Short mmCIF file of the C-alpha atoms (twelve columns), coordinates in Angstrom:
data_MODEL
# 
_entry.id   MODEL 
# 
loop_
_atom_site.group_PDB 
_atom_site.id 
_atom_site.type_symbol 
_atom_site.label_atom_id 
_atom_site.label_alt_id 
_atom_site.label_comp_id 
_atom_site.label_asym_id 
_atom_site.label_seq_id 
_atom_site.Cartn_x 
_atom_site.Cartn_y 
_atom_site.Cartn_z 
_atom_site.pdbx_PDB_model_num 
ATOM 1   C CA . MET A 1   -11.104 -7.036  -15.888 1 
ATOM 2   C CA . ASP A 2   -13.039 -7.073  -12.631 1 
ATOM 3   C CA . VAL A 3   -16.489 -5.484  -12.723 1 
ATOM 4   C CA . THR A 4   -15.350 -3.391  -9.762  1 
ATOM 5   C CA . THR A 5   -12.748 -1.522  -11.813 1 
ATOM 6   C CA . PRO A 6   -14.244 0.732   -14.523 1 
ATOM 7   C CA . ALA A 7   -11.766 1.131   -17.353 1 
ATOM 8   C CA . ASN A 8   -11.823 4.935   -17.417 1 
ATOM 9   C CA . ALA A 9   -11.711 5.570   -13.652 1 
ATOM 10  C CA . PRO A 10  -8.399  6.512   -12.007 1 
ATOM 11  C CA . TRP A 11  -6.784  4.372   -9.337  1 
ATOM 12  C CA . LEU A 12  -5.586  5.610   -5.961  1 
ATOM 13  C CA . ILE A 13  -2.609  3.597   -4.685  1 
ATOM 14  C CA . VAL A 14  -2.001  4.303   -1.001  1 
ATOM 15  C CA . GLY A 15  1.212   3.273   0.709   1 
ATOM 16  C CA . LEU A 16  0.576   3.209   4.450   1 
ATOM 17  C CA . GLY A 17  3.216   4.334   6.928   1 
ATOM 18  C CA . ASN A 18  4.263   7.016   9.374   1 
ATOM 19  C CA . PRO A 19  5.913   10.279  8.271   1 
ATOM 20  C CA . GLY A 20  9.361   11.278  9.478   1 
ATOM 21  C CA . PRO A 21  12.906  9.910   9.066   1 
ATOM 22  C CA . GLU A 22  12.804  8.062   12.398  1 
ATOM 23  C CA . TYR A 23  10.098  5.744   10.987  1 
ATOM 24  C CA . ALA A 24  11.495  5.366   7.459   1 
ATOM 25  C CA . MET A 25  12.843  1.802   7.788   1 
ATOM 26  C CA . ASN A 26  10.229  0.494   10.240  1 
ATOM 27  C CA . ARG A 27  8.300   -2.635  9.318   1 
ATOM 28  C CA . HIS A 28  5.128   -0.516  9.595   1 
ATOM 29  C CA . ASN A 29  6.425   1.676   6.748   1 
ATOM 30  C CA . VAL A 30  6.743   -0.927  4.036   1 
ATOM 31  C CA . GLY A 31  3.737   0.666   2.296   1 
ATOM 32  C CA . PHE A 32  5.726   3.900   1.949   1 
ATOM 33  C CA . MET A 33  8.647   1.915   0.516   1 
ATOM 34  C CA . VAL A 34  6.439   0.383   -2.180  1 
ATOM 35  C CA . ALA A 35  4.877   3.784   -2.955  1 
ATOM 36  C CA . ASP A 36  8.354   5.322   -3.315  1 
ATOM 37  C CA . LEU A 37  9.381   2.606   -5.763  1 
ATOM 38  C CA . LEU A 38  6.201   3.049   -7.816  1 
ATOM 39  C CA . ALA A 39  6.876   6.802   -7.951  1 
ATOM 40  C CA . HIS A 40  10.421  6.091   -9.156  1 
ATOM 41  C CA . ARG A 41  9.086   3.793   -11.874 1 
ATOM 42  C CA . ILE A 42  6.528   6.362   -13.015 1 
ATOM 43  C CA . GLY A 43  9.247   8.976   -13.093 1 
ATOM 44  C CA . GLY A 44  8.052   11.785  -10.888 1 
ATOM 45  C CA . LYS A 45  8.305   13.276  -7.430  1 
ATOM 46  C CA . PHE A 46  5.767   13.426  -4.652  1 
ATOM 47  C CA . LYS A 47  4.155   16.773  -3.938  1 
ATOM 48  C CA . ARG A 48  1.947   17.980  -1.134  1 
ATOM 49  C CA . ALA A 49  -1.719  17.452  -1.975  1 
ATOM 50  C CA . GLY A 50  -3.737  20.638  -1.462  1 
ATOM 51  C CA . LYS A 51  -5.908  20.327  1.624   1 
ATOM 52  C CA . ALA A 52  -5.396  16.569  1.973   1 
ATOM 53  C CA . GLN A 53  -2.699  15.672  4.480   1 
ATOM 54  C CA . ALA A 54  -0.748  13.539  2.012   1 
ATOM 55  C CA . GLN A 55  2.004   13.470  -0.575  1 
ATOM 56  C CA . VAL A 56  0.837   12.501  -4.056  1 
ATOM 57  C CA . LEU A 57  2.172   11.711  -7.489  1 
ATOM 58  C CA . GLU A 58  0.000   11.461  -10.611 1 
ATOM 59  C CA . GLY A 59  0.991   9.317   -13.551 1 
ATOM 60  C CA . ARG A 60  0.161   6.280   -15.630 1 
ATOM 61  C CA . ILE A 61  0.875   2.568   -15.218 1 
ATOM 62  C CA . GLY A 62  0.815   -0.193  -17.778 1 
ATOM 63  C CA . PRO A 63  1.498   -0.726  -21.467 1 
ATOM 64  C CA . VAL A 64  0.235   1.657   -24.127 1 
ATOM 65  C CA . GLY A 65  -3.305  0.643   -24.999 1 
ATOM 66  C CA . PRO A 66  -6.435  -0.502  -23.136 1 
ATOM 67  C CA . ALA A 67  -4.515  -1.695  -20.056 1 
ATOM 68  C CA . ASN A 68  -2.882  1.695   -19.451 1 
ATOM 69  C CA . ARG A 69  -4.244  3.250   -16.260 1 
ATOM 70  C CA . ARG A 70  -4.210  6.696   -14.699 1 
ATOM 71  C CA . VAL A 71  -2.995  6.413   -11.123 1 
ATOM 72  C CA . ILE A 72  -2.501  8.611   -8.108  1 
ATOM 73  C CA . VAL A 73  0.172   7.247   -5.764  1 
ATOM 74  C CA . ALA A 74  -0.218  8.623   -2.241  1 
ATOM 75  C CA . LYS A 75  1.488   8.587   1.138   1 
ATOM 76  C CA . PRO A 76  -0.718  9.904   3.974   1 
ATOM 77  C CA . MET A 77  1.229   12.289  6.224   1 
ATOM 78  C CA . SER A 78  -1.196  12.017  9.128   1 
ATOM 79  C CA . PHE A 79  0.365   9.071   10.976  1 
ATOM 80  C CA . MET A 80  -0.916  5.541   10.502  1 
ATOM 81  C CA . ASN A 81  -3.949  5.572   12.785  1 
ATOM 82  C CA . LEU A 82  -5.396  8.649   11.033  1 
ATOM 83  C CA . SER A 83  -4.822  7.520   7.423   1 
ATOM 84  C CA . GLY A 84  -8.530  7.388   6.573   1 
ATOM 85  C CA . GLY A 85  -9.087  11.143  6.483   1 
ATOM 86  C CA . PRO A 86  -6.411  11.965  3.900   1 
ATOM 87  C CA . VAL A 87  -7.218  8.881   1.791   1 
ATOM 88  C CA . ASN A 88  -10.931 9.662   1.717   1 
ATOM 89  C CA . ALA A 89  -10.210 13.290  0.786   1 
ATOM 90  C CA . LEU A 90  -8.005  12.168  -2.112  1 
ATOM 91  C CA . LYS A 91  -10.589 9.613   -3.230  1 
ATOM 92  C CA . ASP A 92  -13.241 12.330  -3.411  1 
ATOM 93  C CA . PHE A 93  -10.973 14.932  -5.010  1 
ATOM 94  C CA . TYR A 94  -9.800  12.617  -7.798  1 
ATOM 95  C CA . LYS A 95  -13.236 10.944  -8.141  1 
ATOM 96  C CA . VAL A 96  -11.857 7.464   -7.502  1 
ATOM 97  C CA . PRO A 97  -14.368 4.645   -6.842  1 
ATOM 98  C CA . VAL A 98  -13.748 2.886   -3.513  1 
ATOM 99  C CA . ALA A 99  -13.015 -0.345  -5.429  1 
ATOM 100 C CA . ASN A 100 -10.187 1.483   -7.255  1 
ATOM 101 C CA . VAL A 101 -8.404  2.324   -4.011  1 
ATOM 102 C CA . VAL A 102 -5.425  0.068   -3.215  1 
ATOM 103 C CA . ALA A 103 -3.905  0.031   0.275   1 
ATOM 104 C CA . VAL A 104 -0.350  -1.335  0.467   1 
ATOM 105 C CA . HIS A 105 0.427   -2.303  4.051   1 
ATOM 106 C CA . ASP A 106 2.370   -4.522  6.437   1 
ATOM 107 C CA . GLU A 107 0.652   -7.727  7.601   1 
ATOM 108 C CA . LEU A 108 1.585   -9.570  10.797  1 
ATOM 109 C CA . ASP A 109 -0.164  -12.859 10.035  1 
ATOM 110 C CA . ILE A 110 1.838   -13.565 6.874   1 
ATOM 111 C CA . ASP A 111 5.461   -14.720 6.702   1 
ATOM 112 C CA . TYR A 112 8.064   -12.084 5.875   1 
ATOM 113 C CA . GLY A 113 8.072   -11.124 2.204   1 
ATOM 114 C CA . THR A 114 4.934   -13.095 1.305   1 
ATOM 115 C CA . LEU A 115 2.212   -11.188 -0.541  1 
ATOM 116 C CA . ARG A 116 -1.562  -11.521 -0.420  1 
ATOM 117 C CA . LEU A 117 -3.899  -9.470  -2.610  1 
ATOM 118 C CA . LYS A 118 -7.595  -9.165  -1.857  1 
ATOM 119 C CA . LEU A 119 -10.665 -6.957  -2.105  1 
ATOM 120 C CA . GLY A 120 -12.479 -5.947  1.075   1 
ATOM 121 C CA . GLY A 121 -12.389 -7.755  4.404   1 
ATOM 122 C CA . GLY A 122 -11.493 -6.860  7.972   1 
ATOM 123 C CA . ASP A 123 -8.594  -4.809  9.292   1 
ATOM 124 C CA . ASN A 124 -6.967  -7.584  11.383  1 
ATOM 125 C CA . GLY A 125 -6.037  -4.992  13.999  1 
ATOM 126 C CA . HIS A 126 -4.134  -2.802  11.522  1 
ATOM 127 C CA . ASN A 127 -4.732  0.817   12.551  1 
ATOM 128 C CA . GLY A 128 -4.225  2.218   9.052   1 
ATOM 129 C CA . LEU A 129 -6.850  -0.102  7.569   1 
ATOM 130 C CA . LYS A 130 -9.157  0.510   10.527  1 
ATOM 131 C CA . SER A 131 -9.017  4.260   9.850   1 
ATOM 132 C CA . MET A 132 -9.548  3.820   6.088   1 
ATOM 133 C CA . THR A 133 -12.518 1.484   6.585   1 
ATOM 134 C CA . LYS A 134 -14.120 3.881   9.057   1 
ATOM 135 C CA . ALA A 135 -13.732 6.719   6.532   1 
ATOM 136 C CA . MET A 136 -14.984 5.027   3.358   1 
ATOM 137 C CA . GLY A 137 -16.081 1.442   3.969   1 
ATOM 138 C CA . ALA A 138 -14.141 -1.792  3.516   1 
ATOM 139 C CA . GLU A 139 -14.538 -2.493  -0.208  1 
ATOM 140 C CA . TYR A 140 -11.095 -1.358  -1.310  1 
ATOM 141 C CA . HIS A 141 -8.198  -3.512  -2.501  1 
ATOM 142 C CA . ARG A 142 -5.336  -4.504  -0.244  1 
ATOM 143 C CA . VAL A 143 -1.807  -5.574  -1.096  1 
ATOM 144 C CA . ARG A 144 -0.680  -7.216  2.135   1 
ATOM 145 C CA . PHE A 145 3.080   -7.440  2.668   1 
ATOM 146 C CA . GLY A 146 3.997   -10.085 5.222   1 
ATOM 147 C CA . ILE A 147 6.257   -9.056  8.083   1 
ATOM 148 C CA . GLY A 148 5.673   -12.105 10.316  1 
ATOM 149 C CA . ARG A 149 4.882   -12.195 14.031  1 
ATOM 150 C CA . PRO A 150 6.965   -10.618 16.822  1 
ATOM 151 C CA . PRO A 151 9.594   -12.923 18.351  1 
ATOM 152 C CA . GLY A 152 9.166   -14.175 21.913  1 
ATOM 153 C CA . ARG A 153 7.108   -11.848 24.073  1 
ATOM 154 C CA . MET A 154 7.742   -8.671  22.096  1 
ATOM 155 C CA . GLN A 155 4.636   -6.504  21.859  1 
ATOM 156 C CA . VAL A 156 3.121   -6.029  18.407  1 
ATOM 157 C CA . ALA A 157 3.358   -2.227  18.680  1 
ATOM 158 C CA . ASP A 158 7.087   -2.462  19.415  1 
ATOM 159 C CA . PHE A 159 7.682   -4.966  16.619  1 
ATOM 160 C CA . VAL A 160 6.012   -2.975  13.832  1 
ATOM 161 C CA . LEU A 161 7.798   0.231   14.875  1 
ATOM 162 C CA . LYS A 162 11.231  -1.405  14.744  1 
ATOM 163 C CA . ASP A 163 13.393  -1.362  11.627  1 
ATOM 164 C CA . PHE A 164 13.668  -4.489  9.530   1 
ATOM 165 C CA . SER A 165 16.448  -6.701  10.856  1 
ATOM 166 C CA . SER A 166 19.794  -6.922  9.085   1 
ATOM 167 C CA . ALA A 167 18.850  -10.397 7.821   1 
ATOM 168 C CA . GLU A 168 15.499  -9.112  6.519   1 
ATOM 169 C CA . ARG A 169 17.137  -6.121  4.824   1 
ATOM 170 C CA . LYS A 170 19.172  -8.463  2.606   1 
ATOM 171 C CA . GLU A 171 15.945  -9.411  0.803   1 
ATOM 172 C CA . LEU A 172 13.885  -6.282  1.413   1 
ATOM 173 C CA . ASP A 173 14.613  -4.597  -1.924  1 
ATOM 174 C CA . TYR A 174 13.576  -7.747  -3.790  1 
ATOM 175 C CA . PHE A 175 10.331  -8.075  -1.826  1 
ATOM 176 C CA . VAL A 176 9.457   -4.375  -2.210  1 
ATOM 177 C CA . ASP A 177 10.115  -4.672  -5.945  1 
ATOM 178 C CA . ARG A 178 7.819   -7.695  -6.132  1 
ATOM 179 C CA . ALA A 179 5.106   -5.863  -4.185  1 
ATOM 180 C CA . ALA A 180 5.306   -2.948  -6.645  1 
ATOM 181 C CA . ASP A 181 4.970   -5.464  -9.501  1 
ATOM 182 C CA . ALA A 182 1.885   -6.880  -7.779  1 
ATOM 183 C CA . VAL A 183 0.296   -3.432  -7.502  1 
ATOM 184 C CA . GLU A 184 0.913   -2.791  -11.199 1 
ATOM 185 C CA . ALA A 185 -0.576  -6.181  -12.095 1 
ATOM 186 C CA . LEU A 186 -3.644  -5.519  -9.945  1 
ATOM 187 C CA . VAL A 187 -4.261  -2.170  -11.606 1 
ATOM 188 C CA . THR A 188 -3.632  -3.262  -15.201 1 
ATOM 189 C CA . GLU A 189 -4.783  -6.896  -15.222 1 
ATOM 190 C CA . GLY A 190 -7.365  -7.143  -12.441 1 
ATOM 191 C CA . LEU A 191 -7.445  -8.841  -9.058  1 
ATOM 192 C CA . GLU A 192 -7.849  -12.449 -10.163 1 
ATOM 193 C CA . ARG A 193 -4.846  -12.499 -12.479 1 
ATOM 194 C CA . ALA A 194 -2.714  -10.562 -9.999  1 
ATOM 195 C CA . GLN A 195 -3.644  -13.017 -7.223  1 
ATOM 196 C CA . GLY A 196 -2.710  -15.934 -9.470  1 
ATOM 197 C CA . ALA A 197 0.698   -14.433 -10.135 1 
ATOM 198 C CA . TYR A 198 1.608   -13.011 -6.712  1 
ATOM 199 C CA . ASN A 199 -0.370  -14.684 -3.919  1 
ATOM 200 C CA . SER A 200 2.040   -17.250 -2.543  1 
# 
């Protein structure tokens, strides 16, 4: 296990996205999709989190025994560029170390469906990460879900706020499932083993 992940501390898994049905299938909302799948696997429903502007689900991930982890799965309801406030409030409320926070987010500089797991680093222009880093520092984990670059001269802002294409949707469920597996591996087995299995 990584020294950054105390065995008895809870984990906060944050799927980044924008609230509202009009954004539900946007590329920018793949973090919400992964969070929804994790909630389904845990077997619960999201609820509004007190004063934090987020939906949360508490549960456990991993096999019975030392690798079993208490987790809080969260979807900030503040819009992407203001994600840091709700995430920081949840981190403090649940007493989660920064290193036990996992942001699941779309990543432009990685091919569609490819995953990259890492701890810390820059925001690469991602407004959700920028807001989180401003609120609590950069030393949290990231599960980066590749969406590729915009075609032609399409602006980045337009690209991320468009739905996945029909061709992409054929594989989307598989890739979201794999991303959820990667989150579970990160939480239960540590970053190095999860990177070995899922960084491609």
